[in-house]
């Protein structure tokens, strides 16, 4: 059985939600990030790109229809969304090799 990867969020900005007890949330452009790595799923270096890590926010929470941490998210990286998963009517199915060569 394949293990499902959980992705955190790395974002270009942050804001503090006073209603939920001063919780840090992402803003601006968001990328999928695998905790324990120093780069995003699309290959951007976290330190060189000056991205802020949010290990407590899951990637699906950044979608507008989730109602989670997506209040101030302006853009999701399309490369990260293709790897980490995307929901909605405009989402294409994830790439899957059906008949690999021998």
mmCIF file with all atom_site columns, C-alpha atoms in Angstrom:
data_model
loop_
_atom_site.group_PDB
_atom_site.id
_atom_site.type_symbol
_atom_site.label_atom_id
_atom_site.label_alt_id
_atom_site.label_comp_id
_atom_site.label_asym_id
_atom_site.label_entity_id
_atom_site.label_seq_id
_atom_site.pdbx_PDB_ins_code
_atom_site.Cartn_x
_atom_site.Cartn_y
_atom_site.Cartn_z
_atom_site.occupancy
_atom_site.B_iso_or_equiv
_atom_site.pdbx_formal_charge
_atom_site.auth_seq_id
_atom_site.auth_comp_id
_atom_site.auth_asym_id
_atom_site.auth_atom_id
_atom_site.pdbx_PDB_model_num
ATOM 1   C CA . UNK A 1 1   ? 0.000   0.000  0.000   1.00 0.00 ? 1   UNK A CA 1
ATOM 2   C CA . UNK A 1 2   ? 1.424   3.358  -0.997  1.00 0.00 ? 2   UNK A CA 1
ATOM 3   C CA . UNK A 1 3   ? 1.992   5.900  1.702   1.00 0.00 ? 3   UNK A CA 1
ATOM 4   C CA . UNK A 1 4   ? 0.300   9.240  1.099   1.00 0.00 ? 4   UNK A CA 1
ATOM 5   C CA . UNK A 1 5   ? 2.625   12.208 1.393   1.00 0.00 ? 5   UNK A CA 1
ATOM 6   C CA . UNK A 1 6   ? 1.560   15.169 3.467   1.00 0.00 ? 6   UNK A CA 1
ATOM 7   C CA . UNK A 1 7   ? 2.755   18.529 2.276   1.00 0.00 ? 7   UNK A CA 1
ATOM 8   C CA . UNK A 1 8   ? 3.154   21.654 4.341   1.00 0.00 ? 8   UNK A CA 1
ATOM 9   C CA . UNK A 1 9   ? 3.066   25.185 2.986   1.00 0.00 ? 9   UNK A CA 1
ATOM 10  C CA . UNK A 1 10  ? 5.799   27.689 2.200   1.00 0.00 ? 10  UNK A CA 1
ATOM 11  C CA . UNK A 1 11  ? 4.608   31.199 1.371   1.00 0.00 ? 11  UNK A CA 1
ATOM 12  C CA . UNK A 1 12  ? 5.971   34.578 0.350   1.00 0.00 ? 12  UNK A CA 1
ATOM 13  C CA . UNK A 1 13  ? 4.272   36.301 3.291   1.00 0.00 ? 13  UNK A CA 1
ATOM 14  C CA . UNK A 1 14  ? 2.514   35.718 6.575   1.00 0.00 ? 14  UNK A CA 1
ATOM 15  C CA . UNK A 1 15  ? -0.236  37.223 8.666   1.00 0.00 ? 15  UNK A CA 1
ATOM 16  C CA . UNK A 1 16  ? -1.582  36.605 12.149  1.00 0.00 ? 16  UNK A CA 1
ATOM 17  C CA . UNK A 1 17  ? -5.188  35.586 12.680  1.00 0.00 ? 17  UNK A CA 1
ATOM 18  C CA . UNK A 1 18  ? -6.337  37.209 15.911  1.00 0.00 ? 18  UNK A CA 1
ATOM 19  C CA . UNK A 1 19  ? -9.635  35.289 15.981  1.00 0.00 ? 19  UNK A CA 1
ATOM 20  C CA . UNK A 1 20  ? -7.966  31.883 16.243  1.00 0.00 ? 20  UNK A CA 1
ATOM 21  C CA . UNK A 1 21  ? -5.562  32.783 19.009  1.00 0.00 ? 21  UNK A CA 1
ATOM 22  C CA . UNK A 1 22  ? -2.757  34.562 17.132  1.00 0.00 ? 22  UNK A CA 1
ATOM 23  C CA . UNK A 1 23  ? -2.106  31.754 14.651  1.00 0.00 ? 23  UNK A CA 1
ATOM 24  C CA . UNK A 1 24  ? 0.406   32.408 11.837  1.00 0.00 ? 24  UNK A CA 1
ATOM 25  C CA . UNK A 1 25  ? -1.088  31.834 8.381   1.00 0.00 ? 25  UNK A CA 1
ATOM 26  C CA . UNK A 1 26  ? 0.322   32.074 4.831   1.00 0.00 ? 26  UNK A CA 1
ATOM 27  C CA . UNK A 1 27  ? -0.307  34.958 2.446   1.00 0.00 ? 27  UNK A CA 1
ATOM 28  C CA . UNK A 1 28  ? 0.774   35.893 -1.062  1.00 0.00 ? 28  UNK A CA 1
ATOM 29  C CA . UNK A 1 29  ? 2.104   33.109 -3.272  1.00 0.00 ? 29  UNK A CA 1
ATOM 30  C CA . UNK A 1 30  ? 2.067   29.637 -1.719  1.00 0.00 ? 30  UNK A CA 1
ATOM 31  C CA . UNK A 1 31  ? 4.097   26.547 -2.567  1.00 0.00 ? 31  UNK A CA 1
ATOM 32  C CA . UNK A 1 32  ? 3.847   22.932 -1.431  1.00 0.00 ? 32  UNK A CA 1
ATOM 33  C CA . UNK A 1 33  ? 6.702   21.963 0.876   1.00 0.00 ? 33  UNK A CA 1
ATOM 34  C CA . UNK A 1 34  ? 7.701   18.607 2.278   1.00 0.00 ? 34  UNK A CA 1
ATOM 35  C CA . UNK A 1 35  ? 8.794   19.038 5.924   1.00 0.00 ? 35  UNK A CA 1
ATOM 36  C CA . UNK A 1 36  ? 12.409  18.097 6.448   1.00 0.00 ? 36  UNK A CA 1
ATOM 37  C CA . UNK A 1 37  ? 13.517  19.441 3.064   1.00 0.00 ? 37  UNK A CA 1
ATOM 38  C CA . UNK A 1 38  ? 15.050  22.819 2.237   1.00 0.00 ? 38  UNK A CA 1
ATOM 39  C CA . UNK A 1 39  ? 13.186  23.255 -1.027  1.00 0.00 ? 39  UNK A CA 1
ATOM 40  C CA . UNK A 1 40  ? 9.646   23.345 -2.297  1.00 0.00 ? 40  UNK A CA 1
ATOM 41  C CA . UNK A 1 41  ? 8.115   20.586 -4.386  1.00 0.00 ? 41  UNK A CA 1
ATOM 42  C CA . UNK A 1 42  ? 8.698   22.665 -7.537  1.00 0.00 ? 42  UNK A CA 1
ATOM 43  C CA . UNK A 1 43  ? 12.408  23.061 -6.702  1.00 0.00 ? 43  UNK A CA 1
ATOM 44  C CA . UNK A 1 44  ? 12.661  26.567 -5.206  1.00 0.00 ? 44  UNK A CA 1
ATOM 45  C CA . UNK A 1 45  ? 15.157  26.988 -2.393  1.00 0.00 ? 45  UNK A CA 1
ATOM 46  C CA . UNK A 1 46  ? 13.377  28.203 0.742   1.00 0.00 ? 46  UNK A CA 1
ATOM 47  C CA . UNK A 1 47  ? 16.172  30.456 1.939   1.00 0.00 ? 47  UNK A CA 1
ATOM 48  C CA . UNK A 1 48  ? 17.108  31.987 -1.424  1.00 0.00 ? 48  UNK A CA 1
ATOM 49  C CA . UNK A 1 49  ? 13.480  32.619 -2.323  1.00 0.00 ? 49  UNK A CA 1
ATOM 50  C CA . UNK A 1 50  ? 12.822  34.037 1.182   1.00 0.00 ? 50  UNK A CA 1
ATOM 51  C CA . UNK A 1 51  ? 9.808   31.794 1.706   1.00 0.00 ? 51  UNK A CA 1
ATOM 52  C CA . UNK A 1 52  ? 8.306   31.352 5.171   1.00 0.00 ? 52  UNK A CA 1
ATOM 53  C CA . UNK A 1 53  ? 7.564   27.790 6.317   1.00 0.00 ? 53  UNK A CA 1
ATOM 54  C CA . UNK A 1 54  ? 4.204   26.763 7.730   1.00 0.00 ? 54  UNK A CA 1
ATOM 55  C CA . UNK A 1 55  ? 4.488   23.127 8.880   1.00 0.00 ? 55  UNK A CA 1
ATOM 56  C CA . UNK A 1 56  ? 1.206   23.392 10.807  1.00 0.00 ? 56  UNK A CA 1
ATOM 57  C CA . UNK A 1 57  ? -0.791  24.281 7.651   1.00 0.00 ? 57  UNK A CA 1
ATOM 58  C CA . UNK A 1 58  ? -1.574  21.454 5.241   1.00 0.00 ? 58  UNK A CA 1
ATOM 59  C CA . UNK A 1 59  ? -1.515  22.006 1.467   1.00 0.00 ? 59  UNK A CA 1
ATOM 60  C CA . UNK A 1 60  ? -5.272  21.350 0.959   1.00 0.00 ? 60  UNK A CA 1
ATOM 61  C CA . UNK A 1 61  ? -6.043  24.179 3.427   1.00 0.00 ? 61  UNK A CA 1
ATOM 62  C CA . UNK A 1 62  ? -4.726  26.751 0.922   1.00 0.00 ? 62  UNK A CA 1
ATOM 63  C CA . UNK A 1 63  ? -7.527  26.092 -1.577  1.00 0.00 ? 63  UNK A CA 1
ATOM 64  C CA . UNK A 1 64  ? -10.236 28.788 -1.505  1.00 0.00 ? 64  UNK A CA 1
ATOM 65  C CA . UNK A 1 65  ? -13.089 26.277 -1.249  1.00 0.00 ? 65  UNK A CA 1
ATOM 66  C CA . UNK A 1 66  ? -11.546 24.680 1.864   1.00 0.00 ? 66  UNK A CA 1
ATOM 67  C CA . UNK A 1 67  ? -12.296 27.647 4.087   1.00 0.00 ? 67  UNK A CA 1
ATOM 68  C CA . UNK A 1 68  ? -9.054  26.990 5.958   1.00 0.00 ? 68  UNK A CA 1
ATOM 69  C CA . UNK A 1 69  ? -5.952  29.150 5.723   1.00 0.00 ? 69  UNK A CA 1
ATOM 70  C CA . UNK A 1 70  ? -6.785  30.515 2.251   1.00 0.00 ? 70  UNK A CA 1
ATOM 71  C CA . UNK A 1 71  ? -8.061  33.943 3.310   1.00 0.00 ? 71  UNK A CA 1
ATOM 72  C CA . UNK A 1 72  ? -5.051  35.914 2.047   1.00 0.00 ? 72  UNK A CA 1
ATOM 73  C CA . UNK A 1 73  ? -3.579  33.470 -0.454  1.00 0.00 ? 73  UNK A CA 1
ATOM 74  C CA . UNK A 1 74  ? -3.265  35.280 -3.780  1.00 0.00 ? 74  UNK A CA 1
ATOM 75  C CA . UNK A 1 75  ? -1.708  32.587 -5.964  1.00 0.00 ? 75  UNK A CA 1
ATOM 76  C CA . UNK A 1 76  ? -0.849  28.898 -5.776  1.00 0.00 ? 76  UNK A CA 1
ATOM 77  C CA . UNK A 1 77  ? 2.176   27.629 -7.628  1.00 0.00 ? 77  UNK A CA 1
ATOM 78  C CA . UNK A 1 78  ? 0.838   25.573 -10.574 1.00 0.00 ? 78  UNK A CA 1
ATOM 79  C CA . UNK A 1 79  ? 3.862   23.243 -10.545 1.00 0.00 ? 79  UNK A CA 1
ATOM 80  C CA . UNK A 1 80  ? 3.393   22.468 -6.858  1.00 0.00 ? 80  UNK A CA 1
ATOM 81  C CA . UNK A 1 81  ? -0.338  22.013 -7.367  1.00 0.00 ? 81  UNK A CA 1
ATOM 82  C CA . UNK A 1 82  ? 0.252   19.458 -10.114 1.00 0.00 ? 82  UNK A CA 1
ATOM 83  C CA . UNK A 1 83  ? 2.434   17.351 -7.816  1.00 0.00 ? 83  UNK A CA 1
ATOM 84  C CA . UNK A 1 84  ? 0.727   17.816 -4.451  1.00 0.00 ? 84  UNK A CA 1
ATOM 85  C CA . UNK A 1 85  ? -2.810  17.685 -5.810  1.00 0.00 ? 85  UNK A CA 1
ATOM 86  C CA . UNK A 1 86  ? -5.375  20.196 -6.859  1.00 0.00 ? 86  UNK A CA 1
ATOM 87  C CA . UNK A 1 87  ? -9.111  20.210 -6.438  1.00 0.00 ? 87  UNK A CA 1
ATOM 88  C CA . UNK A 1 88  ? -11.816 22.008 -8.296  1.00 0.00 ? 88  UNK A CA 1
ATOM 89  C CA . UNK A 1 89  ? -13.419 22.076 -11.738 1.00 0.00 ? 89  UNK A CA 1
ATOM 90  C CA . UNK A 1 90  ? -10.252 23.283 -13.510 1.00 0.00 ? 90  UNK A CA 1
ATOM 91  C CA . UNK A 1 91  ? -8.071  20.527 -12.035 1.00 0.00 ? 91  UNK A CA 1
ATOM 92  C CA . UNK A 1 92  ? -6.490  18.035 -14.401 1.00 0.00 ? 92  UNK A CA 1
ATOM 93  C CA . UNK A 1 93  ? -5.932  14.461 -13.262 1.00 0.00 ? 93  UNK A CA 1
ATOM 94  C CA . UNK A 1 94  ? -2.517  13.691 -11.833 1.00 0.00 ? 94  UNK A CA 1
ATOM 95  C CA . UNK A 1 95  ? 0.020   12.250 -14.264 1.00 0.00 ? 95  UNK A CA 1
ATOM 96  C CA . UNK A 1 96  ? 0.195   8.482  -14.169 1.00 0.00 ? 96  UNK A CA 1
ATOM 97  C CA . UNK A 1 97  ? 2.149   6.109  -16.375 1.00 0.00 ? 97  UNK A CA 1
ATOM 98  C CA . UNK A 1 98  ? -0.192  3.378  -17.557 1.00 0.00 ? 98  UNK A CA 1
ATOM 99  C CA . UNK A 1 99  ? 2.024   1.241  -19.763 1.00 0.00 ? 99  UNK A CA 1
ATOM 100 C CA . UNK A 1 100 ? 5.731   1.622  -18.968 1.00 0.00 ? 100 UNK A CA 1
ATOM 101 C CA . UNK A 1 101 ? 8.205   0.250  -21.449 1.00 0.00 ? 101 UNK A CA 1
ATOM 102 C CA . UNK A 1 102 ? 9.923   -3.044 -20.525 1.00 0.00 ? 102 UNK A CA 1
#
